[in-house]
Amino acid sequence: MLRRGRFERAMDPLASEYISSMEADSRIFYSVVQINLAHTIMLAERRIIEGSDAAAILQALYKLHEHGVSGLDLRPELEDIYMAVEDFVTKATSEEVGSKFNTAKSRNDQVATAIRLTLRKNLLDVEEKLLELVNALIALSEKNTDTIMPGYTHLQVAQPTTFAHHLAAHTFAFLRDVERIEQPTMSRTPVRWEPAR
């Protein structure tokens, strides 16, 4: 925790619990692990940390990924999922290797990236369901090309149409939603630079 070295005594457990974001952070757990895997590989490729240290960190992260969030120590004193992952890696490797875990990585970048990755995954899940719905509407439309129904405008009966045509209108609306999900906005990294200290 950032406050460890600033106070002579431990933080009150109620204060730790109040500032802890563990419960909310558990939803972004897998994204946090993915970020750290990618970052560790980059550190090794750029020779910022030794290959053996990177291998130890990667092994710990893969092990953590297998165990899931239940593999973490979620004590409120650790404050958030990022500190819990660092704690896990340090215990699985060593203090020396664990101290290199966050090299060239800001907490702000981790938070923004983890949230973005999680949202992107959730949006892709929604897109998959939307495409299933679109396919179901198309199949239903194909069965109802001759089914006549009234068209409506401003809640008033207007010209006759087919049920297939009515379903097509909804299908195109859902396809527009799919197009919005596929826009590159959610695929862009929010990582820019380390904040000034």
PDB file of C-alpha atoms in Angstrom:
ATOM      1  CA  MET A   1       0.000   0.000   0.000  1.00  0.00           C
ATOM      2  CA  LEU A   2       1.255   3.466  -0.830  1.00  0.00           C
ATOM      3  CA  ARG A   3       0.797   4.704   2.738  1.00  0.00           C
ATOM      4  CA  ARG A   4       2.995   2.044   4.375  1.00  0.00           C
ATOM      5  CA  GLY A   5       6.098   4.191   4.776  1.00  0.00           C
ATOM      6  CA  ARG A   6       4.357   7.405   5.809  1.00  0.00           C
ATOM      7  CA  PHE A   7       2.777   6.345   9.100  1.00  0.00           C
ATOM      8  CA  GLU A   8       4.288   4.864  12.231  1.00  0.00           C
ATOM      9  CA  ARG A   9       1.387   2.511  12.887  1.00  0.00           C
ATOM     10  CA  ALA A  10      -0.820   0.315  10.753  1.00  0.00           C
ATOM     11  CA  MET A  11      -3.967   1.704   9.219  1.00  0.00           C
ATOM     12  CA  ASP A  12      -7.170   1.059  11.111  1.00  0.00           C
ATOM     13  CA  PRO A  13      -8.955  -1.979   9.583  1.00  0.00           C
ATOM     14  CA  LEU A  14     -12.143   0.058   9.082  1.00  0.00           C
ATOM     15  CA  ALA A  15     -10.219   2.650   7.073  1.00  0.00           C
ATOM     16  CA  SER A  16      -8.576  -0.105   5.012  1.00  0.00           C
ATOM     17  CA  GLU A  17     -11.944  -1.649   4.295  1.00  0.00           C
ATOM     18  CA  TYR A  18     -13.414   1.739   3.372  1.00  0.00           C
ATOM     19  CA  ILE A  19     -10.761   2.561   0.761  1.00  0.00           C
ATOM     20  CA  SER A  20     -10.455  -0.985  -0.588  1.00  0.00           C
ATOM     21  CA  SER A  21     -11.820  -1.593  -4.078  1.00  0.00           C
ATOM     22  CA  MET A  22     -11.278  -5.382  -3.996  1.00  0.00           C
ATOM     23  CA  GLU A  23     -14.917  -6.312  -4.478  1.00  0.00           C
ATOM     24  CA  ALA A  24     -15.388  -4.113  -7.540  1.00  0.00           C
ATOM     25  CA  ASP A  25     -11.924  -4.924  -8.891  1.00  0.00           C
ATOM     26  CA  SER A  26     -12.592  -8.663  -8.990  1.00  0.00           C
ATOM     27  CA  ARG A  27     -14.585  -8.038 -12.193  1.00  0.00           C
ATOM     28  CA  ILE A  28     -11.458  -6.836 -13.975  1.00  0.00           C
ATOM     29  CA  PHE A  29      -9.170  -9.583 -12.602  1.00  0.00           C
ATOM     30  CA  TYR A  30      -8.480 -11.381 -15.890  1.00  0.00           C
ATOM     31  CA  SER A  31      -7.769  -8.104 -17.676  1.00  0.00           C
ATOM     32  CA  VAL A  32      -5.288  -7.138 -14.961  1.00  0.00           C
ATOM     33  CA  VAL A  33      -3.503 -10.471 -15.421  1.00  0.00           C
ATOM     34  CA  GLN A  34      -3.462 -10.027 -19.228  1.00  0.00           C
ATOM     35  CA  ILE A  35      -2.004  -6.527 -18.914  1.00  0.00           C
ATOM     36  CA  ASN A  36       0.732  -7.795 -16.629  1.00  0.00           C
ATOM     37  CA  LEU A  37       1.535 -10.715 -18.930  1.00  0.00           C
ATOM     38  CA  ALA A  38       1.909  -8.385 -21.913  1.00  0.00           C
ATOM     39  CA  HIS A  39       3.871  -5.821 -19.921  1.00  0.00           C
ATOM     40  CA  THR A  40       6.283  -8.436 -18.563  1.00  0.00           C
ATOM     41  CA  ILE A  41       6.924  -9.777 -22.067  1.00  0.00           C
ATOM     42  CA  MET A  42       7.648  -6.223 -23.241  1.00  0.00           C
ATOM     43  CA  LEU A  43      10.069  -5.672 -20.341  1.00  0.00           C
ATOM     44  CA  ALA A  44      11.951  -8.842 -21.288  1.00  0.00           C
ATOM     45  CA  GLU A  45      11.969  -8.091 -25.029  1.00  0.00           C
ATOM     46  CA  ARG A  46      13.347  -4.598 -24.376  1.00  0.00           C
ATOM     47  CA  ARG A  47      15.895  -6.084 -21.945  1.00  0.00           C
ATOM     48  CA  ILE A  48      14.604  -3.847 -19.171  1.00  0.00           C
ATOM     49  CA  ILE A  49      14.497  -6.852 -16.832  1.00  0.00           C
ATOM     50  CA  GLU A  50      16.415 -10.113 -17.005  1.00  0.00           C
ATOM     51  CA  GLY A  51      14.838 -12.960 -18.949  1.00  0.00           C
ATOM     52  CA  SER A  52      14.972 -15.196 -15.868  1.00  0.00           C
ATOM     53  CA  ASP A  53      13.070 -12.604 -13.816  1.00  0.00           C
ATOM     54  CA  ALA A  54      10.496 -12.222 -16.587  1.00  0.00           C
ATOM     55  CA  ALA A  55      10.118 -16.014 -16.794  1.00  0.00           C
ATOM     56  CA  ALA A  56       9.488 -16.210 -13.037  1.00  0.00           C
ATOM     57  CA  ILE A  57       6.908 -13.404 -13.202  1.00  0.00           C
ATOM     58  CA  LEU A  58       5.181 -14.980 -16.215  1.00  0.00           C
ATOM     59  CA  GLN A  59       5.056 -18.364 -14.493  1.00  0.00           C
ATOM     60  CA  ALA A  60       3.453 -16.764 -11.428  1.00  0.00           C
ATOM     61  CA  LEU A  61       0.931 -14.895 -13.595  1.00  0.00           C
ATOM     62  CA  TYR A  62      -0.030 -18.040 -15.538  1.00  0.00           C
ATOM     63  CA  LYS A  63      -0.503 -19.863 -12.248  1.00  0.00           C
ATOM     64  CA  LEU A  64      -2.659 -17.002 -10.973  1.00  0.00           C
ATOM     65  CA  HIS A  65      -4.695 -17.025 -14.197  1.00  0.00           C
ATOM     66  CA  GLU A  66      -5.417 -20.740 -13.648  1.00  0.00           C
ATOM     67  CA  HIS A  67      -6.508 -20.207 -10.039  1.00  0.00           C
ATOM     68  CA  GLY A  68      -8.600 -17.167 -10.843  1.00  0.00           C
ATOM     69  CA  VAL A  69      -9.377 -14.376  -8.417  1.00  0.00           C
ATOM     70  CA  SER A  70      -9.743 -16.958  -5.619  1.00  0.00           C
ATOM     71  CA  GLY A  71      -5.951 -17.412  -5.802  1.00  0.00           C
ATOM     72  CA  LEU A  72      -5.431 -13.897  -4.472  1.00  0.00           C
ATOM     73  CA  ASP A  73      -5.162 -12.595  -0.945  1.00  0.00           C
ATOM     74  CA  LEU A  74      -8.066 -10.136  -0.949  1.00  0.00           C
ATOM     75  CA  ARG A  75      -7.416  -8.522   2.426  1.00  0.00           C
ATOM     76  CA  PRO A  76      -8.639  -4.911   2.395  1.00  0.00           C
ATOM     77  CA  GLU A  77      -5.186  -3.779   3.586  1.00  0.00           C
ATOM     78  CA  LEU A  78      -3.876  -4.555   0.100  1.00  0.00           C
ATOM     79  CA  GLU A  79      -6.305  -1.893  -1.139  1.00  0.00           C
ATOM     80  CA  ASP A  80      -6.986  -3.110  -4.683  1.00  0.00           C
ATOM     81  CA  ILE A  81      -6.560  -5.922  -7.199  1.00  0.00           C
ATOM     82  CA  TYR A  82      -3.306  -4.444  -8.524  1.00  0.00           C
ATOM     83  CA  MET A  83      -1.632  -4.648  -5.119  1.00  0.00           C
ATOM     84  CA  ALA A  84      -3.083  -8.140  -4.598  1.00  0.00           C
ATOM     85  CA  VAL A  85      -1.601  -9.329  -7.921  1.00  0.00           C
ATOM     86  CA  GLU A  86       1.754  -7.752  -7.058  1.00  0.00           C
ATOM     87  CA  ASP A  87       1.619  -9.439  -3.640  1.00  0.00           C
ATOM     88  CA  PHE A  88       0.886 -12.803  -5.298  1.00  0.00           C
ATOM     89  CA  VAL A  89       3.763 -12.429  -7.777  1.00  0.00           C
ATOM     90  CA  THR A  90       6.185 -11.343  -5.051  1.00  0.00           C
ATOM     91  CA  LYS A  91       5.258 -14.325  -2.854  1.00  0.00           C
ATOM     92  CA  ALA A  92       5.467 -16.708  -5.838  1.00  0.00           C
ATOM     93  CA  THR A  93       8.887 -15.385  -6.903  1.00  0.00           C
ATOM     94  CA  SER A  94      10.931 -13.301  -4.449  1.00  0.00           C
ATOM     95  CA  GLU A  95      11.110  -9.784  -3.046  1.00  0.00           C
ATOM     96  CA  GLU A  96      13.798  -8.942  -5.595  1.00  0.00           C
ATOM     97  CA  VAL A  97      11.833 -10.226  -8.602  1.00  0.00           C
ATOM     98  CA  GLY A  98       8.562  -8.838  -7.243  1.00  0.00           C
ATOM     99  CA  SER A  99      10.151  -5.393  -6.945  1.00  0.00           C
ATOM    100  CA  LYS A 100      10.611  -5.396 -10.747  1.00  0.00           C
ATOM    101  CA  PHE A 101       6.988  -6.299 -11.417  1.00  0.00           C
ATOM    102  CA  ASN A 102       5.751  -2.713 -11.879  1.00  0.00           C
ATOM    103  CA  THR A 103       8.787  -1.352 -13.715  1.00  0.00           C
ATOM    104  CA  ALA A 104       7.761   1.276 -16.301  1.00  0.00           C
ATOM    105  CA  LYS A 105       4.060   0.902 -15.527  1.00  0.00           C
ATOM    106  CA  SER A 106       1.787   3.445 -13.853  1.00  0.00           C
ATOM    107  CA  ARG A 107      -1.232   2.539 -11.777  1.00  0.00           C
ATOM    108  CA  ASN A 108      -3.370   4.972 -13.775  1.00  0.00           C
ATOM    109  CA  ASP A 109      -2.466   3.206 -17.021  1.00  0.00           C
ATOM    110  CA  GLN A 110      -3.227  -0.197 -15.486  1.00  0.00           C
ATOM    111  CA  VAL A 111      -6.628   0.918 -14.222  1.00  0.00           C
ATOM    112  CA  ALA A 112      -7.652   2.548 -17.505  1.00  0.00           C
ATOM    113  CA  THR A 113      -6.420  -0.402 -19.571  1.00  0.00           C
ATOM    114  CA  ALA A 114      -8.011  -3.069 -17.352  1.00  0.00           C
ATOM    115  CA  ILE A 115     -11.363  -1.319 -17.432  1.00  0.00           C
ATOM    116  CA  ARG A 116     -11.134  -0.818 -21.197  1.00  0.00           C
ATOM    117  CA  LEU A 117     -10.217  -4.492 -21.808  1.00  0.00           C
ATOM    118  CA  THR A 118     -13.052  -5.701 -19.591  1.00  0.00           C
ATOM    119  CA  LEU A 119     -15.579  -3.394 -21.247  1.00  0.00           C
ATOM    120  CA  ARG A 120     -14.364  -4.485 -24.673  1.00  0.00           C
ATOM    121  CA  LYS A 121     -14.815  -8.150 -23.765  1.00  0.00           C
ATOM    122  CA  ASN A 122     -18.302  -7.424 -22.424  1.00  0.00           C
ATOM    123  CA  LEU A 123     -19.192  -5.499 -25.587  1.00  0.00           C
ATOM    124  CA  LEU A 124     -17.976  -8.372 -27.762  1.00  0.00           C
ATOM    125  CA  ASP A 125     -20.209 -10.707 -25.735  1.00  0.00           C
ATOM    126  CA  VAL A 126     -23.140  -8.349 -26.387  1.00  0.00           C
ATOM    127  CA  GLU A 127     -22.219  -8.252 -30.084  1.00  0.00           C
ATOM    128  CA  GLU A 128     -22.283 -12.048 -30.238  1.00  0.00           C
ATOM    129  CA  LYS A 129     -25.778 -12.105 -28.713  1.00  0.00           C
ATOM    130  CA  LEU A 130     -26.944  -9.347 -31.067  1.00  0.00           C
ATOM    131  CA  LEU A 131     -25.741 -11.339 -34.074  1.00  0.00           C
ATOM    132  CA  GLU A 132     -27.605 -14.399 -32.778  1.00  0.00           C
ATOM    133  CA  LEU A 133     -30.732 -12.234 -32.490  1.00  0.00           C
ATOM    134  CA  VAL A 134     -30.201 -10.837 -36.011  1.00  0.00           C
ATOM    135  CA  ASN A 135     -29.896 -14.361 -37.417  1.00  0.00           C
ATOM    136  CA  ALA A 136     -33.071 -15.415 -35.594  1.00  0.00           C
ATOM    137  CA  LEU A 137     -34.933 -12.382 -36.977  1.00  0.00           C
ATOM    138  CA  ILE A 138     -33.708 -13.140 -40.503  1.00  0.00           C
ATOM    139  CA  ALA A 139     -34.852 -16.763 -40.187  1.00  0.00           C
ATOM    140  CA  LEU A 140     -38.255 -15.627 -38.913  1.00  0.00           C
ATOM    141  CA  SER A 141     -38.484 -13.043 -41.721  1.00  0.00           C
ATOM    142  CA  GLU A 142     -37.805 -15.699 -44.354  1.00  0.00           C
ATOM    143  CA  LYS A 143     -40.765 -17.696 -43.029  1.00  0.00           C
ATOM    144  CA  ASN A 144     -43.073 -14.663 -43.119  1.00  0.00           C
ATOM    145  CA  THR A 145     -42.510 -12.982 -46.484  1.00  0.00           C
ATOM    146  CA  ASP A 146     -46.201 -13.494 -47.328  1.00  0.00           C
ATOM    147  CA  THR A 147     -47.623 -12.661 -43.891  1.00  0.00           C
ATOM    148  CA  ILE A 148     -49.517  -9.391 -44.373  1.00  0.00           C
ATOM    149  CA  MET A 149     -49.842  -6.928 -41.505  1.00  0.00           C
ATOM    150  CA  PRO A 150     -50.636  -3.245 -41.140  1.00  0.00           C
ATOM    151  CA  GLY A 151     -47.783  -0.780 -41.081  1.00  0.00           C
ATOM    152  CA  TYR A 152     -48.043   1.999 -38.512  1.00  0.00           C
ATOM    153  CA  THR A 153     -47.064   5.632 -38.422  1.00  0.00           C
ATOM    154  CA  HIS A 154     -47.525   7.692 -35.253  1.00  0.00           C
ATOM    155  CA  LEU A 155     -49.508   4.783 -33.796  1.00  0.00           C
ATOM    156  CA  GLN A 156     -51.997   4.998 -36.669  1.00  0.00           C
ATOM    157  CA  VAL A 157     -52.621   2.188 -39.145  1.00  0.00           C
ATOM    158  CA  ALA A 158     -50.915   3.132 -42.406  1.00  0.00           C
ATOM    159  CA  GLN A 159     -50.056   1.100 -45.507  1.00  0.00           C
ATOM    160  CA  PRO A 160     -50.079  -2.688 -45.530  1.00  0.00           C
ATOM    161  CA  THR A 161     -46.722  -4.422 -45.233  1.00  0.00           C
ATOM    162  CA  THR A 162     -45.385  -7.868 -44.422  1.00  0.00           C
ATOM    163  CA  PHE A 163     -44.244  -9.225 -41.108  1.00  0.00           C
ATOM    164  CA  ALA A 164     -40.879  -9.925 -42.790  1.00  0.00           C
ATOM    165  CA  HIS A 165     -40.531  -6.240 -43.690  1.00  0.00           C
ATOM    166  CA  HIS A 166     -41.434  -5.226 -40.137  1.00  0.00           C
ATOM    167  CA  LEU A 167     -38.789  -7.602 -38.733  1.00  0.00           C
ATOM    168  CA  ALA A 168     -36.217  -6.282 -41.222  1.00  0.00           C
ATOM    169  CA  ALA A 169     -36.586  -2.798 -39.739  1.00  0.00           C
ATOM    170  CA  HIS A 170     -35.616  -4.152 -36.310  1.00  0.00           C
ATOM    171  CA  THR A 171     -32.856  -6.277 -37.824  1.00  0.00           C
ATOM    172  CA  PHE A 172     -31.203  -3.223 -39.382  1.00  0.00           C
ATOM    173  CA  ALA A 173     -31.437  -1.346 -36.080  1.00  0.00           C
ATOM    174  CA  PHE A 174     -29.584  -4.179 -34.327  1.00  0.00           C
ATOM    175  CA  LEU A 175     -27.011  -4.269 -37.135  1.00  0.00           C
ATOM    176  CA  ARG A 176     -26.344  -0.558 -36.527  1.00  0.00           C
ATOM    177  CA  ASP A 177     -25.677  -1.443 -32.888  1.00  0.00           C
ATOM    178  CA  VAL A 178     -23.222  -4.118 -34.039  1.00  0.00           C
ATOM    179  CA  GLU A 179     -21.459  -1.542 -36.239  1.00  0.00           C
ATOM    180  CA  ARG A 180     -21.102   0.812 -33.265  1.00  0.00           C
ATOM    181  CA  ILE A 181     -19.621  -1.984 -31.150  1.00  0.00           C
ATOM    182  CA  GLU A 182     -17.122  -2.760 -33.918  1.00  0.00           C
ATOM    183  CA  GLN A 183     -15.867   0.822 -34.104  1.00  0.00           C
ATOM    184  CA  PRO A 184     -12.192   1.004 -33.088  1.00  0.00           C
ATOM    185  CA  THR A 185     -12.787   3.210 -30.047  1.00  0.00           C
ATOM    186  CA  MET A 186     -12.773   0.328 -27.547  1.00  0.00           C
ATOM    187  CA  SER A 187      -9.715  -1.259 -29.168  1.00  0.00           C
ATOM    188  CA  ARG A 188      -7.493   1.756 -28.623  1.00  0.00           C
ATOM    189  CA  THR A 189      -5.126   1.651 -25.708  1.00  0.00           C
ATOM    190  CA  PRO A 190      -5.669   4.332 -23.087  1.00  0.00           C
ATOM    191  CA  VAL A 191      -1.970   4.117 -22.128  1.00  0.00           C
ATOM    192  CA  ARG A 192      -0.210   7.371 -22.885  1.00  0.00           C
ATOM    193  CA  TRP A 193       2.560   8.218 -20.438  1.00  0.00           C
ATOM    194  CA  GLU A 194       3.474   8.034 -16.780  1.00  0.00           C
ATOM    195  CA  PRO A 195       1.848  10.820 -14.754  1.00  0.00           C
ATOM    196  CA  ALA A 196       4.167  13.511 -13.422  1.00  0.00           C
ATOM    197  CA  ARG A 197       5.337  12.967  -9.868  1.00  0.00           C
TER     198      ARG A 197
END
